[in-house]
Amino acid sequence: MSTDPVGRFLAALGPEQREAVGAKPRQEQERLAAAWERELEADDELDTLDELSPAAAEAEAARRVLDRGLD
């Protein structure tokens, strides 16, 4: 698995979201990836989901970041 936060964030997105975020400038991608990492660290519900399915937790955190209008 990639240790690059942007690469991990992009991998957690669906294909359409990945394409849209991938078209953004690198600085914006890094900002979104940082918000995604904060979401993963801060939300206890995601901790529980992460134990069951790490990929599902990452996808849910990515969805939340984009839903908040950070895209």
N, CA, C and O atoms as a Tripos MOL2 file, in Angstrom:
@<TRIPOS>MOLECULE
protein
  284   283    71     0     0
PROTEIN
NO_CHARGES

@<TRIPOS>ATOM
      1 N           0.8440   -1.1790    0.0000 N.3       1 MET1
      2 CA          0.0000    0.0000    0.0000 C.3       1 MET1
      3 C           0.8870    1.2390    0.0000 C.2       1 MET1
      4 O           1.9470    1.2630    0.6240 O.2       1 MET1
      5 N           0.4390    2.2480   -0.7010 N.am      2 SER2
      6 CA          1.1630    3.5040   -0.7980 C.3       2 SER2
      7 C           1.1640    4.2200    0.5470 C.2       2 SER2
      8 O           0.1600    4.2190    1.2600 O.2       2 SER2
      9 N           2.2990    4.8310    0.8880 N.am      3 THR3
     10 CA          2.3520    5.6360    2.1060 C.3       3 THR3
     11 C           2.1120    7.1060    1.7920 C.2       3 THR3
     12 O           2.0040    7.9280    2.7020 O.2       3 THR3
     13 N           2.0280    7.4390    0.5110 N.am      4 ASP4
     14 CA          1.7410    8.8050    0.0890 C.3       4 ASP4
     15 C           0.2840    9.1300    0.4270 C.2       4 ASP4
     16 O          -0.6200    8.4620   -0.0750 O.2       4 ASP4
     17 N           0.0330   10.1530    1.2750 N.am      5 PRO5
     18 CA         -1.3460   10.4630    1.6600 C.3       5 PRO5
     19 C          -2.2600   10.7600    0.4760 C.2       5 PRO5
     20 O          -3.4200   10.3470    0.4730 O.2       5 PRO5
     21 N          -1.7570   11.4630   -0.5170 N.am      6 VAL6
     22 CA         -2.5910   11.7800   -1.6830 C.3       6 VAL6
     23 C          -2.9390   10.4990   -2.4350 C.2       6 VAL6
     24 O          -4.0840   10.3160   -2.8500 O.2       6 VAL6
     25 N          -1.9790    9.6280   -2.6110 N.am      7 GLY7
     26 CA         -2.2390    8.3620   -3.2950 C.3       7 GLY7
     27 C          -3.2420    7.5090   -2.5400 C.2       7 GLY7
     28 O          -4.1150    6.8910   -3.1490 O.2       7 GLY7
     29 N          -3.1280    7.4700   -1.2340 N.am      8 ARG8
     30 CA         -4.0720    6.7000   -0.4170 C.3       8 ARG8
     31 C          -5.4640    7.3150   -0.4800 C.2       8 ARG8
     32 O          -6.4630    6.6020   -0.5700 O.2       8 ARG8
     33 N          -5.5230    8.6490   -0.4330 N.am      9 PHE9
     34 CA         -6.8140    9.3400   -0.5140 C.3       9 PHE9
     35 C          -7.4700    9.0590   -1.8630 C.2       9 PHE9
     36 O          -8.6530    8.7240   -1.9190 O.2       9 PHE9
     37 N          -6.7180    9.1930   -2.9350 N.am     10 LEU10
     38 CA         -7.2670    8.9320   -4.2690 C.3      10 LEU10
     39 C          -7.7550    7.4870   -4.3890 C.2      10 LEU10
     40 O          -8.7820    7.2290   -5.0160 O.2      10 LEU10
     41 N          -7.0270    6.5550   -3.7960 N.am     11 ALA11
     42 CA         -7.4230    5.1470   -3.8500 C.3      11 ALA11
     43 C          -8.7320    4.9010   -3.0990 C.2      11 ALA11
     44 O          -9.4660    3.9680   -3.4250 O.2      11 ALA11
     45 N          -9.0290    5.7280   -2.0990 N.am     12 ALA12
     46 CA        -10.2540    5.5650   -1.3020 C.3      12 ALA12
     47 C         -11.4830    6.1160   -2.0190 C.2      12 ALA12
     48 O         -12.6140    5.8310   -1.6240 O.2      12 ALA12
     49 N         -11.2670    6.8980   -3.0650 N.am     13 LEU13
     50 CA        -12.3770    7.5120   -3.7920 C.3      13 LEU13
     51 C         -12.9470    6.5820   -4.8470 C.2      13 LEU13
     52 O         -12.2790    5.6530   -5.3010 O.2      13 LEU13
     53 N         -14.1790    6.8390   -5.2300 N.am     14 GLY14
     54 CA        -14.7760    6.1500   -6.3650 C.3      14 GLY14
     55 C         -14.1500    6.6880   -7.6480 C.2      14 GLY14
     56 O         -13.4910    7.7270   -7.6270 O.2      14 GLY14
     57 N         -14.3510    5.9900   -8.7590 N.am     15 PRO15
     58 CA        -13.7080    6.3830  -10.0200 C.3      15 PRO15
     59 C         -13.9870    7.8250  -10.4530 C.2      15 PRO15
     60 O         -13.0670    8.5330  -10.8620 O.2      15 PRO15
     61 N         -15.2400    8.2670  -10.3690 N.am     16 GLU16
     62 CA        -15.5640    9.6350  -10.8030 C.3      16 GLU16
     63 C         -14.9410   10.6720   -9.8750 C.2      16 GLU16
     64 O         -14.4080   11.6830  -10.3320 O.2      16 GLU16
     65 N         -15.0090   10.4170   -8.5820 N.am     17 GLN17
     66 CA        -14.4110   11.3380   -7.6220 C.3      17 GLN17
     67 C         -12.8950   11.3670   -7.7970 C.2      17 GLN17
     68 O         -12.2740   12.4280   -7.7290 O.2      17 GLN17
     69 N         -12.3100   10.1970   -8.0230 N.am     18 ARG18
     70 CA        -10.8600   10.1070   -8.1960 C.3      18 ARG18
     71 C         -10.4210   10.9440   -9.3900 C.2      18 ARG18
     72 O          -9.4140   11.6500   -9.3290 O.2      18 ARG18
     73 N         -11.1840   10.8610  -10.4750 N.am     19 GLU19
     74 CA        -10.8480   11.6300  -11.6820 C.3      19 GLU19
     75 C         -10.9520   13.1310  -11.4060 C.2      19 GLU19
     76 O         -10.0810   13.9020  -11.8100 O.2      19 GLU19
     77 N         -12.0180   13.5410  -10.7160 N.am     20 ALA20
     78 CA        -12.2230   14.9620  -10.4200 C.3      20 ALA20
     79 C         -11.1270   15.4980   -9.5020 C.2      20 ALA20
     80 O         -10.5760   16.5690   -9.7520 O.2      20 ALA20
     81 N         -10.8130   14.7630   -8.4490 N.am     21 VAL21
     82 CA         -9.7740   15.2150   -7.5160 C.3      21 VAL21
     83 C          -8.4080   15.1390   -8.1920 C.2      21 VAL21
     84 O          -7.5590   16.0020   -7.9690 O.2      21 VAL21
     85 N          -8.1900   14.1200   -9.0110 N.am     22 GLY22
     86 CA         -6.9160   13.9890   -9.7140 C.3      22 GLY22
     87 C          -6.6390   15.1250  -10.6810 C.2      22 GLY22
     88 O          -5.4840   15.3890  -11.0140 O.2      22 GLY22
     89 N          -7.6880   15.8010  -11.1350 N.am     23 ALA23
     90 CA         -7.5300   16.9300  -12.0520 C.3      23 ALA23
     91 C          -7.1950   18.2290  -11.3230 C.2      23 ALA23
     92 O          -6.8230   19.2220  -11.9490 O.2      23 ALA23
     93 N          -7.3270   18.2160  -10.0060 N.am     24 LYS24
     94 CA         -7.0430   19.4270   -9.2170 C.3      24 LYS24
     95 C          -5.5280   19.5970   -9.0600 C.2      24 LYS24
     96 O          -4.7690   18.6380   -9.2030 O.2      24 LYS24
     97 N          -5.1050   20.8180   -8.7670 N.am     25 PRO25
     98 CA         -3.6640   21.0450   -8.5250 C.3      25 PRO25
     99 C          -3.1700   20.2020   -7.3480 C.2      25 PRO25
    100 O          -3.9340   19.8820   -6.4370 O.2      25 PRO25
    101 N          -1.9010   19.8530   -7.3800 N.am     26 ARG26
    102 CA         -1.3090   19.0040   -6.3330 C.3      26 ARG26
    103 C          -1.5330   19.5950   -4.9440 C.2      26 ARG26
    104 O          -1.8010   18.8540   -3.9990 O.2      26 ARG26
    105 N          -1.4280   20.9000   -4.8070 N.am     27 GLN27
    106 CA         -1.6090   21.5290   -3.4950 C.3      27 GLN27
    107 C          -3.0230   21.2740   -2.9670 C.2      27 GLN27
    108 O          -3.1960   21.0080   -1.7780 O.2      27 GLN27
    109 N          -4.0190   21.3490   -3.8230 N.am     28 GLU28
    110 CA         -5.3940   21.0840   -3.4250 C.3      28 GLU28
    111 C          -5.5750   19.6050   -3.0690 C.2      28 GLU28
    112 O          -6.2700   19.2820   -2.1060 O.2      28 GLU28
    113 N          -4.9620   18.7220   -3.8290 N.am     29 GLN29
    114 CA         -5.0190   17.2950   -3.5170 C.3      29 GLN29
    115 C          -4.4120   17.0280   -2.1390 C.2      29 GLN29
    116 O          -4.9460   16.2360   -1.3630 O.2      29 GLN29
    117 N          -3.3010   17.6900   -1.8430 N.am     30 GLU30
    118 CA         -2.6510   17.5210   -0.5420 C.3      30 GLU30
    119 C          -3.5360   18.0350    0.5890 C.2      30 GLU30
    120 O          -3.5810   17.4310    1.6610 O.2      30 GLU30
    121 N          -4.2360   19.1360    0.3630 N.am     31 ARG31
    122 CA         -5.1380   19.6860    1.3710 C.3      31 ARG31
    123 C          -6.2900   18.7230    1.6430 C.2      31 ARG31
    124 O          -6.6500   18.4890    2.7970 O.2      31 ARG31
    125 N          -6.8610   18.1690    0.5850 N.am     32 LEU32
    126 CA         -7.9480   17.2050    0.7410 C.3      32 LEU32
    127 C          -7.4560   15.9330    1.4440 C.2      32 LEU32
    128 O          -8.1480   15.3860    2.3030 O.2      32 LEU32
    129 N          -6.2790   15.4780    1.0810 N.am     33 ALA33
    130 CA         -5.7200   14.2730    1.7140 C.3      33 ALA33
    131 C          -5.4730   14.5130    3.1980 C.2      33 ALA33
    132 O          -5.6960   13.6200    4.0150 O.2      33 ALA33
    133 N          -5.0140   15.7160    3.5550 N.am     34 ALA34
    134 CA         -4.7910   16.0350    4.9670 C.3      34 ALA34
    135 C          -6.1190   16.0610    5.7240 C.2      34 ALA34
    136 O          -6.1970   15.5740    6.8510 O.2      34 ALA34
    137 N          -7.1540   16.6210    5.1170 N.am     35 ALA35
    138 CA         -8.4760   16.6340    5.7470 C.3      35 ALA35
    139 C          -8.9890   15.2070    5.9200 C.2      35 ALA35
    140 O          -9.5990   14.8820    6.9380 O.2      35 ALA35
    141 N          -8.7430   14.3680    4.9360 N.am     36 TRP36
    142 CA         -9.1440   12.9630    4.9860 C.3      36 TRP36
    143 C          -8.4350   12.2340    6.1300 C.2      36 TRP36
    144 O          -9.0590   11.4790    6.8760 O.2      36 TRP36
    145 N          -7.1370   12.4660    6.2600 N.am     37 GLU37
    146 CA         -6.3940   11.8250    7.3490 C.3      37 GLU37
    147 C          -6.9010   12.2900    8.7100 C.2      37 GLU37
    148 O          -7.0090   11.4880    9.6380 O.2      37 GLU37
    149 N          -7.2130   13.5820    8.8360 N.am     38 ARG38
    150 CA         -7.7710   14.0890   10.0980 C.3      38 ARG38
    151 C          -9.1120   13.4290   10.3930 C.2      38 ARG38
    152 O          -9.4000   13.0880   11.5410 O.2      38 ARG38
    153 N          -9.9290   13.2480    9.3640 N.am     39 GLU39
    154 CA        -11.2350   12.5960    9.5300 C.3      39 GLU39
    155 C         -11.0470   11.1660   10.0290 C.2      39 GLU39
    156 O         -11.7600   10.7230   10.9290 O.2      39 GLU39
    157 N         -10.1060   10.4560    9.4550 N.am     40 LEU40
    158 CA         -9.8490    9.0750    9.8800 C.3      40 LEU40
    159 C          -9.3810    9.0160   11.3340 C.2      40 LEU40
    160 O          -9.7790    8.1250   12.0850 O.2      40 LEU40
    161 N          -8.5400    9.9610   11.7210 N.am     41 GLU41
    162 CA         -7.9890    9.9630   13.0780 C.3      41 GLU41
    163 C          -9.0040   10.4110   14.1200 C.2      41 GLU41
    164 O          -8.9750    9.9250   15.2510 O.2      41 GLU41
    165 N          -9.8880   11.3170   13.7690 N.am     42 ALA42
    166 CA        -10.7450   11.9750   14.7470 C.3      42 ALA42
    167 C         -12.0690   11.2660   15.0120 C.2      42 ALA42
    168 O         -12.6610   11.4620   16.0730 O.2      42 ALA42
    169 N         -12.5390   10.4610   14.0940 N.am     43 ASP43
    170 CA        -13.8890    9.9100   14.2230 C.3      43 ASP43
    171 C         -13.8670    8.5000   14.8020 C.2      43 ASP43
    172 O         -13.3150    7.5760   14.2040 O.2      43 ASP43
    173 N         -14.4840    8.3490   15.9890 N.am     44 ASP44
    174 CA        -14.5130    7.0470   16.6540 C.3      44 ASP44
    175 C         -15.3120    6.0150   15.8610 C.2      44 ASP44
    176 O         -14.9770    4.8310   15.8790 O.2      44 ASP44
    177 N         -16.3590    6.4470   15.1690 N.am     45 GLU45
    178 CA        -17.1440    5.5140   14.3540 C.3      45 GLU45
    179 C         -16.2700    4.8940   13.2630 C.2      45 GLU45
    180 O         -16.3880    3.7080   12.9550 O.2      45 GLU45
    181 N         -15.4010    5.7070   12.6920 N.am     46 LEU46
    182 CA        -14.5090    5.1890   11.6530 C.3      46 LEU46
    183 C         -13.4960    4.2120   12.2440 C.2      46 LEU46
    184 O         -13.0760    3.2740   11.5670 O.2      46 LEU46
    185 N         -13.0960    4.4240   13.5070 N.am     47 ASP47
    186 CA        -12.1930    3.4730   14.1560 C.3      47 ASP47
    187 C         -12.8280    2.0890   14.2180 C.2      47 ASP47
    188 O         -12.1800    1.0790   13.9440 O.2      47 ASP47
    189 N         -14.1090    2.0610   14.5840 N.am     48 THR48
    190 CA        -14.8220    0.7880   14.6570 C.3      48 THR48
    191 C         -14.9370    0.1580   13.2760 C.2      48 THR48
    192 O         -14.6840   -1.0360   13.1090 O.2      48 THR48
    193 N         -15.3190    0.9590   12.2870 N.am     49 LEU49
    194 CA        -15.4280    0.4600   10.9180 C.3      49 LEU49
    195 C         -14.0760   -0.0220   10.4140 C.2      49 LEU49
    196 O         -13.9960   -1.0290    9.7110 O.2      49 LEU49
    197 N         -13.0110    0.6940   10.7730 N.am     50 ASP50
    198 CA        -11.6660    0.3410   10.3280 C.3      50 ASP50
    199 C         -11.2790   -1.0530   10.8080 C.2      50 ASP50
    200 O         -10.5700   -1.7770   10.1090 O.2      50 ASP50
    201 N         -11.7400   -1.4290   11.9920 N.am     51 GLU51
    202 CA        -11.4410   -2.7630   12.5030 C.3      51 GLU51
    203 C         -12.1190   -3.8340   11.6430 C.2      51 GLU51
    204 O         -11.5780   -4.9230   11.4530 O.2      51 GLU51
    205 N         -13.2940   -3.5160   11.1330 N.am     52 LEU52
    206 CA        -14.0330   -4.4650   10.3000 C.3      52 LEU52
    207 C         -13.5630   -4.4320    8.8530 C.2      52 LEU52
    208 O         -13.3840   -5.4740    8.2230 O.2      52 LEU52
    209 N         -13.3650   -3.2260    8.3350 N.am     53 SER53
    210 CA        -12.9750   -3.0630    6.9380 C.3      53 SER53
    211 C         -12.2140   -1.7520    6.7630 C.2      53 SER53
    212 O         -12.8260   -0.6930    6.6190 O.2      53 SER53
    213 N         -10.8940   -1.8170    6.7750 N.am     54 PRO54
    214 CA        -10.1100   -0.5860    6.5950 C.3      54 PRO54
    215 C         -10.4690    0.1710    5.3120 C.2      54 PRO54
    216 O         -10.5340    1.4000    5.3170 O.2      54 PRO54
    217 N         -10.7000   -0.5480    4.2280 N.am     55 ALA55
    218 CA        -11.0270    0.1180    2.9570 C.3      55 ALA55
    219 C         -12.3600    0.8620    3.0650 C.2      55 ALA55
    220 O         -12.5000    1.9650    2.5360 O.2      55 ALA55
    221 N         -13.3280    0.2680    3.7410 N.am     56 ALA56
    222 CA        -14.6330    0.9240    3.9100 C.3      56 ALA56
    223 C         -14.5000    2.1740    4.7680 C.2      56 ALA56
    224 O         -15.1430    3.1850    4.4850 O.2      56 ALA56
    225 N         -13.6870    2.1260    5.7990 N.am     57 ALA57
    226 CA        -13.4760    3.2960    6.6490 C.3      57 ALA57
    227 C         -12.8190    4.4210    5.8580 C.2      57 ALA57
    228 O         -13.2080    5.5820    5.9880 O.2      57 ALA57
    229 N         -11.8350    4.0860    5.0490 N.am     58 GLU58
    230 CA        -11.1610    5.0960    4.2350 C.3      58 GLU58
    231 C         -12.1150    5.6960    3.2120 C.2      58 GLU58
    232 O         -12.0920    6.9050    2.9800 O.2      58 GLU58
    233 N         -12.9500    4.8670    2.6000 N.am     59 ALA59
    234 CA        -13.9160    5.3650    1.6160 C.3      59 ALA59
    235 C         -14.9450    6.2720    2.2780 C.2      59 ALA59
    236 O         -15.3100    7.3020    1.7120 O.2      59 ALA59
    237 N         -15.4180    5.9070    3.4670 N.am     60 GLU60
    238 CA        -16.3890    6.7380    4.1850 C.3      60 GLU60
    239 C         -15.7750    8.0770    4.5720 C.2      60 GLU60
    240 O         -16.4280    9.1130    4.4420 O.2      60 GLU60
    241 N         -14.5480    8.0750    5.0400 N.am     61 ALA61
    242 CA        -13.8750    9.3290    5.3910 C.3      61 ALA61
    243 C         -13.7030   10.2050    4.1540 C.2      61 ALA61
    244 O         -13.8900   11.4190    4.2340 O.2      61 ALA61
    245 N         -13.3540    9.6220    3.0270 N.am     62 ALA62
    246 CA        -13.2030   10.3790    1.7840 C.3      62 ALA62
    247 C         -14.5370   10.9960    1.3710 C.2      62 ALA62
    248 O         -14.5940   12.1580    0.9660 O.2      62 ALA62
    249 N         -15.6120   10.2090    1.4760 N.am     63 ARG63
    250 CA        -16.9400   10.7220    1.1300 C.3      63 ARG63
    251 C         -17.2970   11.9110    2.0120 C.2      63 ARG63
    252 O         -17.8210   12.9130    1.5250 O.2      63 ARG63
    253 N         -17.0170   11.8060    3.2940 N.am     64 ARG64
    254 CA        -17.3240   12.9000    4.2230 C.3      64 ARG64
    255 C         -16.5530   14.1670    3.8730 C.2      64 ARG64
    256 O         -17.1110   15.2640    3.8860 O.2      64 ARG64
    257 N         -15.2930   14.0140    3.5660 N.am     65 VAL65
    258 CA        -14.4620   15.1830    3.2090 C.3      65 VAL65
    259 C         -15.0380   15.8730    1.9840 C.2      65 VAL65
    260 O         -15.1810   17.0950    1.9740 O.2      65 VAL65
    261 N         -15.3680   15.1160    0.9630 N.am     66 LEU66
    262 CA        -15.9020   15.7130   -0.2580 C.3      66 LEU66
    263 C         -17.3150   16.2700   -0.0320 C.2      66 LEU66
    264 O         -17.6690   17.2980   -0.6090 O.2      66 LEU66
    265 N         -18.1130   15.6110    0.7900 N.am     67 ASP67
    266 CA        -19.4710   16.1030    1.0770 C.3      67 ASP67
    267 C         -19.4650   17.4300    1.8250 C.2      67 ASP67
    268 O         -20.4000   18.2200    1.6990 O.2      67 ASP67
    269 N         -18.4350   17.6700    2.5870 N.am     68 ARG68
    270 CA        -18.3490   18.9420    3.3310 C.3      68 ARG68
    271 C         -18.0130   20.1060    2.4200 C.2      68 ARG68
    272 O         -17.9300   21.2510    2.8630 O.2      68 ARG68
    273 N         -17.8220   19.8090    1.1540 N.am     69 GLY69
    274 CA        -17.5540   20.8890    0.2020 C.3      69 GLY69
    275 C         -16.0990   21.2790    0.1310 C.2      69 GLY69
    276 O         -15.7670   22.3750   -0.3210 O.2      69 GLY69
    277 N         -15.2320   20.4000    0.5700 N.am     70 LEU70
    278 CA        -13.8130   20.7000    0.5010 C.3      70 LEU70
    279 C         -13.2590   20.4560   -0.8810 C.2      70 LEU70
    280 O         -12.0920   20.7360   -1.1540 O.2      70 LEU70
    281 N         -14.1100   19.9260   -1.7610 N.am     71 ASP71
    282 CA        -13.6120   19.6720   -3.1230 C.3      71 ASP71
    283 C         -13.7730   20.9390   -3.9370 C.2      71 ASP71
    284 O         -13.4210   20.9640   -5.1160 O.2      71 ASP71
@<TRIPOS>BOND
     1     1     2 1
     2     2     3 1
     3     3     4 2
     4     3     5 am
     5     5     6 1
     6     6     7 1
     7     7     8 2
     8     7     9 am
     9     9    10 1
    10    10    11 1
    11    11    12 2
    12    11    13 am
    13    13    14 1
    14    14    15 1
    15    15    16 2
    16    15    17 am
    17    17    18 1
    18    18    19 1
    19    19    20 2
    20    19    21 am
    21    21    22 1
    22    22    23 1
    23    23    24 2
    24    23    25 am
    25    25    26 1
    26    26    27 1
    27    27    28 2
    28    27    29 am
    29    29    30 1
    30    30    31 1
    31    31    32 2
    32    31    33 am
    33    33    34 1
    34    34    35 1
    35    35    36 2
    36    35    37 am
    37    37    38 1
    38    38    39 1
    39    39    40 2
    40    39    41 am
    41    41    42 1
    42    42    43 1
    43    43    44 2
    44    43    45 am
    45    45    46 1
    46    46    47 1
    47    47    48 2
    48    47    49 am
    49    49    50 1
    50    50    51 1
    51    51    52 2
    52    51    53 am
    53    53    54 1
    54    54    55 1
    55    55    56 2
    56    55    57 am
    57    57    58 1
    58    58    59 1
    59    59    60 2
    60    59    61 am
    61    61    62 1
    62    62    63 1
    63    63    64 2
    64    63    65 am
    65    65    66 1
    66    66    67 1
    67    67    68 2
    68    67    69 am
    69    69    70 1
    70    70    71 1
    71    71    72 2
    72    71    73 am
    73    73    74 1
    74    74    75 1
    75    75    76 2
    76    75    77 am
    77    77    78 1
    78    78    79 1
    79    79    80 2
    80    79    81 am
    81    81    82 1
    82    82    83 1
    83    83    84 2
    84    83    85 am
    85    85    86 1
    86    86    87 1
    87    87    88 2
    88    87    89 am
    89    89    90 1
    90    90    91 1
    91    91    92 2
    92    91    93 am
    93    93    94 1
    94    94    95 1
    95    95    96 2
    96    95    97 am
    97    97    98 1
    98    98    99 1
    99    99   100 2
   100    99   101 am
   101   101   102 1
   102   102   103 1
   103   103   104 2
   104   103   105 am
   105   105   106 1
   106   106   107 1
   107   107   108 2
   108   107   109 am
   109   109   110 1
   110   110   111 1
   111   111   112 2
   112   111   113 am
   113   113   114 1
   114   114   115 1
   115   115   116 2
   116   115   117 am
   117   117   118 1
   118   118   119 1
   119   119   120 2
   120   119   121 am
   121   121   122 1
   122   122   123 1
   123   123   124 2
   124   123   125 am
   125   125   126 1
   126   126   127 1
   127   127   128 2
   128   127   129 am
   129   129   130 1
   130   130   131 1
   131   131   132 2
   132   131   133 am
   133   133   134 1
   134   134   135 1
   135   135   136 2
   136   135   137 am
   137   137   138 1
   138   138   139 1
   139   139   140 2
   140   139   141 am
   141   141   142 1
   142   142   143 1
   143   143   144 2
   144   143   145 am
   145   145   146 1
   146   146   147 1
   147   147   148 2
   148   147   149 am
   149   149   150 1
   150   150   151 1
   151   151   152 2
   152   151   153 am
   153   153   154 1
   154   154   155 1
   155   155   156 2
   156   155   157 am
   157   157   158 1
   158   158   159 1
   159   159   160 2
   160   159   161 am
   161   161   162 1
   162   162   163 1
   163   163   164 2
   164   163   165 am
   165   165   166 1
   166   166   167 1
   167   167   168 2
   168   167   169 am
   169   169   170 1
   170   170   171 1
   171   171   172 2
   172   171   173 am
   173   173   174 1
   174   174   175 1
   175   175   176 2
   176   175   177 am
   177   177   178 1
   178   178   179 1
   179   179   180 2
   180   179   181 am
   181   181   182 1
   182   182   183 1
   183   183   184 2
   184   183   185 am
   185   185   186 1
   186   186   187 1
   187   187   188 2
   188   187   189 am
   189   189   190 1
   190   190   191 1
   191   191   192 2
   192   191   193 am
   193   193   194 1
   194   194   195 1
   195   195   196 2
   196   195   197 am
   197   197   198 1
   198   198   199 1
   199   199   200 2
   200   199   201 am
   201   201   202 1
   202   202   203 1
   203   203   204 2
   204   203   205 am
   205   205   206 1
   206   206   207 1
   207   207   208 2
   208   207   209 am
   209   209   210 1
   210   210   211 1
   211   211   212 2
   212   211   213 am
   213   213   214 1
   214   214   215 1
   215   215   216 2
   216   215   217 am
   217   217   218 1
   218   218   219 1
   219   219   220 2
   220   219   221 am
   221   221   222 1
   222   222   223 1
   223   223   224 2
   224   223   225 am
   225   225   226 1
   226   226   227 1
   227   227   228 2
   228   227   229 am
   229   229   230 1
   230   230   231 1
   231   231   232 2
   232   231   233 am
   233   233   234 1
   234   234   235 1
   235   235   236 2
   236   235   237 am
   237   237   238 1
   238   238   239 1
   239   239   240 2
   240   239   241 am
   241   241   242 1
   242   242   243 1
   243   243   244 2
   244   243   245 am
   245   245   246 1
   246   246   247 1
   247   247   248 2
   248   247   249 am
   249   249   250 1
   250   250   251 1
   251   251   252 2
   252   251   253 am
   253   253   254 1
   254   254   255 1
   255   255   256 2
   256   255   257 am
   257   257   258 1
   258   258   259 1
   259   259   260 2
   260   259   261 am
   261   261   262 1
   262   262   263 1
   263   263   264 2
   264   263   265 am
   265   265   266 1
   266   266   267 1
   267   267   268 2
   268   267   269 am
   269   269   270 1
   270   270   271 1
   271   271   272 2
   272   271   273 am
   273   273   274 1
   274   274   275 1
   275   275   276 2
   276   275   277 am
   277   277   278 1
   278   278   279 1
   279   279   280 2
   280   279   281 am
   281   281   282 1
   282   282   283 1
   283   283   284 2
@<TRIPOS>SUBSTRUCTURE
     1 MET1         2 RESIDUE 1 A MET
     2 SER2         6 RESIDUE 1 A SER
     3 THR3        10 RESIDUE 1 A THR
     4 ASP4        14 RESIDUE 1 A ASP
     5 PRO5        18 RESIDUE 1 A PRO
     6 VAL6        22 RESIDUE 1 A VAL
     7 GLY7        26 RESIDUE 1 A GLY
     8 ARG8        30 RESIDUE 1 A ARG
     9 PHE9        34 RESIDUE 1 A PHE
    10 LEU10       38 RESIDUE 1 A LEU
    11 ALA11       42 RESIDUE 1 A ALA
    12 ALA12       46 RESIDUE 1 A ALA
    13 LEU13       50 RESIDUE 1 A LEU
    14 GLY14       54 RESIDUE 1 A GLY
    15 PRO15       58 RESIDUE 1 A PRO
    16 GLU16       62 RESIDUE 1 A GLU
    17 GLN17       66 RESIDUE 1 A GLN
    18 ARG18       70 RESIDUE 1 A ARG
    19 GLU19       74 RESIDUE 1 A GLU
    20 ALA20       78 RESIDUE 1 A ALA
    21 VAL21       82 RESIDUE 1 A VAL
    22 GLY22       86 RESIDUE 1 A GLY
    23 ALA23       90 RESIDUE 1 A ALA
    24 LYS24       94 RESIDUE 1 A LYS
    25 PRO25       98 RESIDUE 1 A PRO
    26 ARG26      102 RESIDUE 1 A ARG
    27 GLN27      106 RESIDUE 1 A GLN
    28 GLU28      110 RESIDUE 1 A GLU
    29 GLN29      114 RESIDUE 1 A GLN
    30 GLU30      118 RESIDUE 1 A GLU
    31 ARG31      122 RESIDUE 1 A ARG
    32 LEU32      126 RESIDUE 1 A LEU
    33 ALA33      130 RESIDUE 1 A ALA
    34 ALA34      134 RESIDUE 1 A ALA
    35 ALA35      138 RESIDUE 1 A ALA
    36 TRP36      142 RESIDUE 1 A TRP
    37 GLU37      146 RESIDUE 1 A GLU
    38 ARG38      150 RESIDUE 1 A ARG
    39 GLU39      154 RESIDUE 1 A GLU
    40 LEU40      158 RESIDUE 1 A LEU
    41 GLU41      162 RESIDUE 1 A GLU
    42 ALA42      166 RESIDUE 1 A ALA
    43 ASP43      170 RESIDUE 1 A ASP
    44 ASP44      174 RESIDUE 1 A ASP
    45 GLU45      178 RESIDUE 1 A GLU
    46 LEU46      182 RESIDUE 1 A LEU
    47 ASP47      186 RESIDUE 1 A ASP
    48 THR48      190 RESIDUE 1 A THR
    49 LEU49      194 RESIDUE 1 A LEU
    50 ASP50      198 RESIDUE 1 A ASP
    51 GLU51      202 RESIDUE 1 A GLU
    52 LEU52      206 RESIDUE 1 A LEU
    53 SER53      210 RESIDUE 1 A SER
    54 PRO54      214 RESIDUE 1 A PRO
    55 ALA55      218 RESIDUE 1 A ALA
    56 ALA56      222 RESIDUE 1 A ALA
    57 ALA57      226 RESIDUE 1 A ALA
    58 GLU58      230 RESIDUE 1 A GLU
    59 ALA59      234 RESIDUE 1 A ALA
    60 GLU60      238 RESIDUE 1 A GLU
    61 ALA61      242 RESIDUE 1 A ALA
    62 ALA62      246 RESIDUE 1 A ALA
    63 ARG63      250 RESIDUE 1 A ARG
    64 ARG64      254 RESIDUE 1 A ARG
    65 VAL65      258 RESIDUE 1 A VAL
    66 LEU66      262 RESIDUE 1 A LEU
    67 ASP67      266 RESIDUE 1 A ASP
    68 ARG68      270 RESIDUE 1 A ARG
    69 GLY69      274 RESIDUE 1 A GLY
    70 LEU70      278 RESIDUE 1 A LEU
    71 ASP71      282 RESIDUE 1 A ASP
